[in-house]
Amino acid sequence: MSALLHSESLTVGQQMPLYELLLFVTAGNNLVLSLVACLLLILMAYGMVRLNENYIFIRQRTDLPAFVFALIASGTISLGGMHPSLFAAFLLFLSVDRVFKIYQGTATLSNSFDAGFLIGLASLFYLFAAVYLFWFWVALAVLGYLRGKEILAGLMGFMVPVFLVVAWYFWSDDIGELQKTVESLAFFQNSLGDVSVFQYAYWGILGFLVVLSSMYMFNVYEEKKISSRKYFIILLSFFLVSALSFSFFNGAGVEQYFISIIPVTYITSHYFVLQKHAWIGEVWFYLLVVSSILIHFIG
């Protein structure tokens, strides 16, 4: 609600081409952009449940991932609104679905192409989404499909939207402008800005919960079906790529949060649903809920 009532821009300067197109279509209206951001979060929350129903990462049908995602997604006050990384997160989430489909062994080339295409589109909204092409190759290795055909299909899918945008800028004689935009975003000195102690405390709670949930997952790893094991490793590698991007690229700031919470949602939801000591899970669950609410009042 605060993002809708007090809409403000979360970006400065020139952005990647598709986000600039979004700004043009919405006339840069911050309220409209915040509404689009809200819609994307709702679609992702719904998609979290659908993905689990399709691939049964959590061994029972539950709407909990949608609720956990909503809590965590709104848990960083400085990200109340639209940011290019949110659109990238939505597209990367769709690419996770395509990667999981590869394991089923049908249409591996078309799913590889689709995954690469979605990553390419995401990078045209948010530059640092391009590094998830490496995650795609890691996922292929985990699934046992690290073969020339799938690698090439994913690479071609990635290149198609990038090539079309570059061709458009070349045709418009603005290729130099595109190069300047990419360079400025790549070398932009991003920072966390003014972050309150309460926000750090919330991230600390969330970080500890991720570690606890991951340890629980490893403890029950051998009990999982082979497919669930592979999905877990793919989600964990997705999270690690996000963490490494934040660590190694100066221009990648706190907005990586939108992307990293995709695997975090599943790993923590799995812990809440299946861990054997119910009271411990409930304590952590209520702590997450209460802290996610309080951060909006004291953060």
GROMACS .gro file of C-alpha atoms in nm:
model
  299
    1MET     CA    1   0.000   0.000   0.000
    2SER     CA    2   0.282   0.241   0.079
    3ALA     CA    3   0.426   0.180  -0.269
    4LEU     CA    4   0.090   0.269  -0.425
    5LEU     CA    5   0.013   0.567  -0.201
    6HIS     CA    6   0.364   0.711  -0.221
    7SER     CA    7   0.489   0.593  -0.560
    8GLU     CA    8   0.844   0.687  -0.651
    9SER     CA    9   1.104   0.584  -0.905
   10LEU     CA   10   1.355   0.321  -0.794
   11THR     CA   11   1.593   0.386  -1.085
   12VAL     CA   12   1.817   0.669  -1.200
   13GLY     CA   13   1.958   0.741  -1.544
   14GLN     CA   14   1.922   0.543  -1.865
   15GLN     CA   15   1.805   0.182  -1.833
   16MET     CA   16   1.807  -0.126  -2.057
   17PRO     CA   17   1.599  -0.102  -2.379
   18LEU     CA   18   1.289  -0.301  -2.275
   19TYR     CA   19   1.258  -0.116  -1.946
   20GLU     CA   20   1.292   0.213  -2.132
   21LEU     CA   21   1.010   0.090  -2.357
   22LEU     CA   22   0.798   0.020  -2.047
   23LEU     CA   23   0.870   0.373  -1.921
   24PHE     CA   24   0.764   0.510  -2.260
   25VAL     CA   25   0.439   0.310  -2.265
   26THR     CA   26   0.347   0.416  -1.910
   27ALA     CA   27   0.472   0.774  -1.963
   28GLY     CA   28   0.695   0.720  -1.661
   29ASN     CA   29   0.396   0.735  -1.427
   30ASN     CA   30   0.518   0.595  -1.096
   31LEU     CA   31   0.169   0.492  -0.983
   32VAL     CA   32   0.112   0.291  -1.302
   33LEU     CA   33   0.457   0.135  -1.268
   34SER     CA   34   0.379   0.038  -0.908
   35LEU     CA   35   0.053  -0.122  -1.023
   36VAL     CA   36   0.245  -0.322  -1.285
   37ALA     CA   37   0.492  -0.426  -1.014
   38CYS     CA   38   0.203  -0.540  -0.794
   39LEU     CA   39   0.057  -0.741  -1.083
   40LEU     CA   40   0.393  -0.910  -1.146
   41LEU     CA   41   0.424  -1.008  -0.780
   42ILE     CA   42   0.072  -1.153  -0.780
   43LEU     CA   43   0.144  -1.353  -1.096
   44MET     CA   44   0.469  -1.483  -0.947
   45ALA     CA   45   0.297  -1.580  -0.622
   46TYR     CA   46   0.036  -1.773  -0.819
   47GLY     CA   47   0.310  -1.925  -1.035
   48MET     CA   48   0.494  -2.046  -0.723
   49VAL     CA   49   0.198  -2.266  -0.634
   50ARG     CA   50   0.148  -2.388  -0.991
   51LEU     CA   51   0.516  -2.479  -1.028
   52ASN     CA   52   0.504  -2.692  -0.714
   53GLU     CA   53   0.185  -2.862  -0.832
   54ASN     CA   54   0.347  -2.946  -1.166
   55TYR     CA   55   0.681  -3.074  -1.033
   56ILE     CA   56   0.601  -3.158  -0.668
   57PHE     CA   57   0.915  -3.005  -0.526
   58ILE     CA   58   0.732  -2.995  -0.191
   59ARG     CA   59   0.578  -3.337  -0.135
   60GLN     CA   60   0.220  -3.217  -0.092
   61ARG     CA   61  -0.010  -2.963  -0.251
   62THR     CA   62  -0.001  -2.637  -0.060
   63ASP     CA   63  -0.060  -2.266  -0.119
   64LEU     CA   64   0.208  -2.177   0.135
   65PRO     CA   65   0.473  -2.077  -0.127
   66ALA     CA   66   0.244  -1.794  -0.247
   67PHE     CA   67   0.202  -1.661   0.107
   68VAL     CA   68   0.574  -1.690   0.191
   69PHE     CA   69   0.667  -1.523  -0.137
   70ALA     CA   70   0.429  -1.233  -0.068
   71LEU     CA   71   0.579  -1.183   0.279
   72ILE     CA   72   0.940  -1.194   0.165
   73ALA     CA   73   0.887  -0.989  -0.152
   74SER     CA   74   0.749  -0.700   0.052
   75GLY     CA   75   1.011  -0.733   0.324
   76THR     CA   76   1.258  -0.479   0.184
   77ILE     CA   77   1.123  -0.126   0.228
   78SER     CA   78   1.358   0.033  -0.026
   79LEU     CA   79   1.212  -0.188  -0.303
   80GLY     CA   80   0.854  -0.066  -0.274
   81GLY     CA   81   0.773  -0.018  -0.641
   82MET     CA   82   0.881  -0.112  -0.989
   83HIS     CA   83   1.244  -0.193  -1.068
   84PRO     CA   84   1.388  -0.354  -1.384
   85SER     CA   85   1.501  -0.649  -1.174
   86LEU     CA   86   1.138  -0.729  -1.086
   87PHE     CA   87   1.049  -0.778  -1.453
   88ALA     CA   88   1.368  -0.980  -1.491
   89ALA     CA   89   1.270  -1.192  -1.189
   90PHE     CA   90   0.934  -1.268  -1.350
   91LEU     CA   91   1.097  -1.381  -1.676
   92LEU     CA   92   1.365  -1.581  -1.495
   93PHE     CA   93   1.092  -1.752  -1.294
   94LEU     CA   94   0.932  -1.860  -1.622
   95SER     CA   95   1.272  -1.991  -1.735
   96VAL     CA   96   1.287  -2.213  -1.423
   97ASP     CA   97   0.967  -2.381  -1.542
   98ARG     CA   98   1.122  -2.444  -1.885
   99VAL     CA   99   1.437  -2.587  -1.728
  100PHE     CA  100   1.233  -2.825  -1.511
  101LYS     CA  101   1.047  -2.941  -1.823
  102ILE     CA  102   1.376  -3.050  -1.978
  103TYR     CA  103   1.406  -3.322  -1.714
  104GLN     CA  104   1.089  -3.482  -1.849
  105GLY     CA  105   1.287  -3.563  -2.164
  106THR     CA  106   1.033  -3.428  -2.413
  107ALA     CA  107   1.100  -3.129  -2.639
  108THR     CA  108   1.438  -3.069  -2.475
  109LEU     CA  109   1.557  -2.846  -2.758
  110SER     CA  110   1.249  -2.621  -2.763
  111ASN     CA  111   1.251  -2.590  -2.382
  112SER     CA  112   1.622  -2.509  -2.391
  113PHE     CA  113   1.555  -2.244  -2.654
  114ASP     CA  114   1.267  -2.102  -2.448
  115ALA     CA  115   1.480  -2.088  -2.133
  116GLY     CA  116   1.758  -1.905  -2.316
  117PHE     CA  117   1.505  -1.673  -2.482
  118LEU     CA  118   1.352  -1.577  -2.145
  119ILE     CA  119   1.696  -1.511  -1.997
  120GLY     CA  120   1.779  -1.294  -2.298
  121LEU     CA  121   1.455  -1.097  -2.254
  122ALA     CA  122   1.527  -1.059  -1.882
  123SER     CA  123   1.871  -0.914  -1.957
  124LEU     CA  124   1.709  -0.651  -2.181
  125PHE     CA  125   1.517  -0.532  -1.874
  126TYR     CA  126   1.797  -0.580  -1.622
  127LEU     CA  127   2.154  -0.619  -1.746
  128PHE     CA  128   2.278  -0.857  -1.477
  129ALA     CA  129   2.010  -1.115  -1.559
  130ALA     CA  130   2.241  -1.222  -1.843
  131VAL     CA  131   2.462  -1.414  -1.596
  132TYR     CA  132   2.177  -1.665  -1.554
  133LEU     CA  133   2.280  -1.812  -1.886
  134PHE     CA  134   2.561  -1.977  -1.684
  135TRP     CA  135   2.299  -2.101  -1.437
  136PHE     CA  136   2.115  -2.255  -1.731
  137TRP     CA  137   2.427  -2.450  -1.829
  138VAL     CA  138   2.472  -2.566  -1.468
  139ALA     CA  139   2.107  -2.678  -1.468
  140LEU     CA  140   2.164  -2.876  -1.789
  141ALA     CA  141   2.459  -3.051  -1.623
  142VAL     CA  142   2.246  -3.135  -1.316
  143LEU     CA  143   1.968  -3.272  -1.536
  144GLY     CA  144   2.212  -3.478  -1.745
  145TYR     CA  145   2.148  -3.279  -2.063
  146LEU     CA  146   2.473  -3.084  -2.092
  147ARG     CA  147   2.497  -3.170  -2.459
  148GLY     CA  148   2.590  -2.964  -2.761
  149LYS     CA  149   2.235  -2.945  -2.896
  150GLU     CA  150   2.077  -2.818  -2.574
  151ILE     CA  151   2.364  -2.576  -2.508
  152LEU     CA  152   2.338  -2.434  -2.860
  153ALA     CA  153   1.957  -2.414  -2.844
  154GLY     CA  154   1.974  -2.216  -2.519
  155LEU     CA  155   2.245  -1.988  -2.657
  156MET     CA  156   2.046  -1.924  -2.974
  157GLY     CA  157   1.736  -1.848  -2.767
  158PHE     CA  158   1.938  -1.598  -2.562
  159MET     CA  159   2.080  -1.432  -2.871
  160VAL     CA  160   1.752  -1.386  -3.060
  161PRO     CA  161   1.604  -1.098  -2.849
  162VAL     CA  162   1.949  -0.947  -2.795
  163PHE     CA  163   2.021  -0.954  -3.169
  164LEU     CA  164   1.683  -0.797  -3.255
  165VAL     CA  165   1.736  -0.510  -3.010
  166VAL     CA  166   2.094  -0.451  -3.127
  167ALA     CA  167   1.975  -0.458  -3.489
  168TRP     CA  168   1.706  -0.201  -3.408
  169TYR     CA  169   1.956   0.033  -3.245
  170PHE     CA  170   2.195  -0.017  -3.538
  171TRP     CA  171   1.916   0.056  -3.786
  172SER     CA  172   1.824   0.371  -3.587
  173ASP     CA  173   2.192   0.472  -3.577
  174ASP     CA  174   2.183   0.465  -3.194
  175ILE     CA  175   2.419   0.175  -3.135
  176GLY     CA  176   2.659   0.407  -2.954
  177GLU     CA  177   2.380   0.506  -2.713
  178LEU     CA  178   2.310   0.140  -2.635
  179GLN     CA  179   2.679   0.080  -2.568
  180LYS     CA  180   2.693   0.377  -2.331
  181THR     CA  181   2.385   0.248  -2.144
  182VAL     CA  182   2.532  -0.099  -2.100
  183GLU     CA  183   2.867   0.041  -1.983
  184SER     CA  184   2.707   0.286  -1.739
  185LEU     CA  185   2.491   0.014  -1.583
  186ALA     CA  186   2.775  -0.239  -1.571
  187PHE     CA  187   3.015  -0.002  -1.395
  188PHE     CA  188   2.762   0.189  -1.186
  189GLN     CA  189   2.873   0.203  -0.822
  190ASN     CA  190   2.562   0.070  -0.653
  191SER     CA  191   2.518   0.082  -0.278
  192LEU     CA  192   2.265  -0.024  -0.019
  193GLY     CA  193   2.195   0.338   0.071
  194ASP     CA  194   2.053   0.423   0.410
  195VAL     CA  195   1.947   0.092   0.564
  196SER     CA  196   1.802   0.081   0.913
  197VAL     CA  197   1.911  -0.165   1.180
  198PHE     CA  198   1.562  -0.317   1.161
  199GLN     CA  199   1.605  -0.391   0.791
  200TYR     CA  200   1.939  -0.559   0.860
  201ALA     CA  201   1.774  -0.758   1.139
  202TYR     CA  202   1.501  -0.873   0.898
  203TRP     CA  203   1.759  -0.981   0.641
  204GLY     CA  204   1.945  -1.160   0.920
  205ILE     CA  205   1.632  -1.354   1.018
  206LEU     CA  206   1.567  -1.441   0.656
  207GLY     CA  207   1.929  -1.542   0.598
  208PHE     CA  208   1.934  -1.769   0.903
  209LEU     CA  209   1.605  -1.923   0.792
  210VAL     CA  210   1.753  -1.995   0.448
  211VAL     CA  211   2.053  -2.168   0.608
  212LEU     CA  212   1.828  -2.367   0.844
  213SER     CA  213   1.596  -2.469   0.559
  214SER     CA  214   1.887  -2.569   0.336
  215MET     CA  215   2.040  -2.782   0.614
  216TYR     CA  216   1.705  -2.953   0.662
  217MET     CA  217   1.683  -3.016   0.289
  218PHE     CA  218   2.026  -3.176   0.288
  219ASN     CA  219   1.927  -3.395   0.584
  220VAL     CA  220   1.629  -3.537   0.395
  221TYR     CA  221   1.803  -3.529   0.057
  222GLU     CA  222   1.837  -3.907   0.031
  223GLU     CA  223   1.466  -3.954   0.100
  224LYS     CA  224   1.369  -3.744  -0.202
  225LYS     CA  225   1.287  -3.868  -0.547
  226ILE     CA  226   1.563  -3.818  -0.800
  227SER     CA  227   1.365  -3.543  -0.972
  228SER     CA  228   1.316  -3.352  -0.645
  229ARG     CA  229   1.688  -3.376  -0.570
  230LYS     CA  230   1.774  -3.231  -0.907
  231TYR     CA  231   1.518  -2.952  -0.871
  232PHE     CA  232   1.664  -2.863  -0.530
  233ILE     CA  233   2.019  -2.842  -0.669
  234ILE     CA  234   1.895  -2.626  -0.958
  235LEU     CA  235   1.716  -2.388  -0.719
  236LEU     CA  236   2.018  -2.374  -0.491
  237SER     CA  237   2.247  -2.292  -0.786
  238PHE     CA  238   1.998  -2.021  -0.890
  239PHE     CA  239   2.033  -1.864  -0.545
  240LEU     CA  240   2.413  -1.890  -0.555
  241VAL     CA  241   2.429  -1.715  -0.893
  242SER     CA  242   2.223  -1.431  -0.749
  243ALA     CA  243   2.449  -1.405  -0.444
  244LEU     CA  244   2.765  -1.412  -0.657
  245SER     CA  245   2.622  -1.145  -0.891
  246PHE     CA  246   2.562  -0.918  -0.592
  247SER     CA  247   2.916  -0.984  -0.466
  248PHE     CA  248   3.113  -0.946  -0.789
  249PHE     CA  249   2.926  -0.679  -0.989
  250ASN     CA  250   2.933  -0.328  -0.847
  251GLY     CA  251   2.623  -0.233  -1.043
  252ALA     CA  252   2.417  -0.519  -0.899
  253GLY     CA  253   2.256  -0.382  -0.586
  254VAL     CA  254   1.988  -0.477  -0.338
  255GLU     CA  255   1.743  -0.520  -0.627
  256GLN     CA  256   1.890  -0.871  -0.669
  257TYR     CA  257   1.659  -0.946  -0.378
  258PHE     CA  258   1.364  -0.982  -0.617
  259ILE     CA  259   1.547  -1.256  -0.807
  260SER     CA  260   1.702  -1.442  -0.515
  261ILE     CA  261   1.370  -1.489  -0.332
  262ILE     CA  262   1.248  -1.728  -0.603
  263PRO     CA  263   1.451  -2.024  -0.470
  264VAL     CA  264   1.432  -1.892  -0.112
  265THR     CA  265   1.052  -1.920  -0.122
  266TYR     CA  266   1.060  -2.289  -0.216
  267ILE     CA  267   1.338  -2.389   0.022
  268THR     CA  268   1.178  -2.218   0.324
  269SER     CA  269   0.827  -2.338   0.233
  270HIS     CA  270   0.960  -2.693   0.211
  271TYR     CA  271   1.099  -2.655   0.564
  272PHE     CA  272   0.776  -2.513   0.705
  273VAL     CA  273   0.561  -2.788   0.553
  274LEU     CA  274   0.771  -3.099   0.609
  275GLN     CA  275   1.007  -3.053   0.903
  276LYS     CA  276   0.933  -3.309   1.175
  277HIS     CA  277   0.945  -3.090   1.488
  278ALA     CA  278   0.628  -2.890   1.427
  279TRP     CA  279   0.674  -2.640   1.709
  280ILE     CA  280   1.015  -2.530   1.580
  281GLY     CA  281   0.875  -2.470   1.234
  282GLU     CA  282   0.582  -2.275   1.376
  283VAL     CA  283   0.812  -2.056   1.585
  284TRP     CA  284   1.015  -1.964   1.279
  285PHE     CA  285   0.704  -1.921   1.067
  286TYR     CA  286   0.544  -1.679   1.314
  287LEU     CA  287   0.875  -1.495   1.349
  288LEU     CA  288   0.886  -1.450   0.971
  289VAL     CA  289   0.523  -1.330   0.959
  290VAL     CA  290   0.557  -1.087   1.250
  291SER     CA  291   0.890  -0.945   1.133
  292SER     CA  292   0.755  -0.905   0.776
  293ILE     CA  293   0.469  -0.696   0.914
  294LEU     CA  294   0.670  -0.496   1.169
  295ILE     CA  295   0.933  -0.397   0.913
  296HIS     CA  296   0.671  -0.176   0.746
  297PHE     CA  297   0.614   0.015   1.069
  298ILE     CA  298   0.962   0.035   1.219
  299GLY     CA  299   1.184  -0.028   0.913
   0.00000   0.00000   0.00000
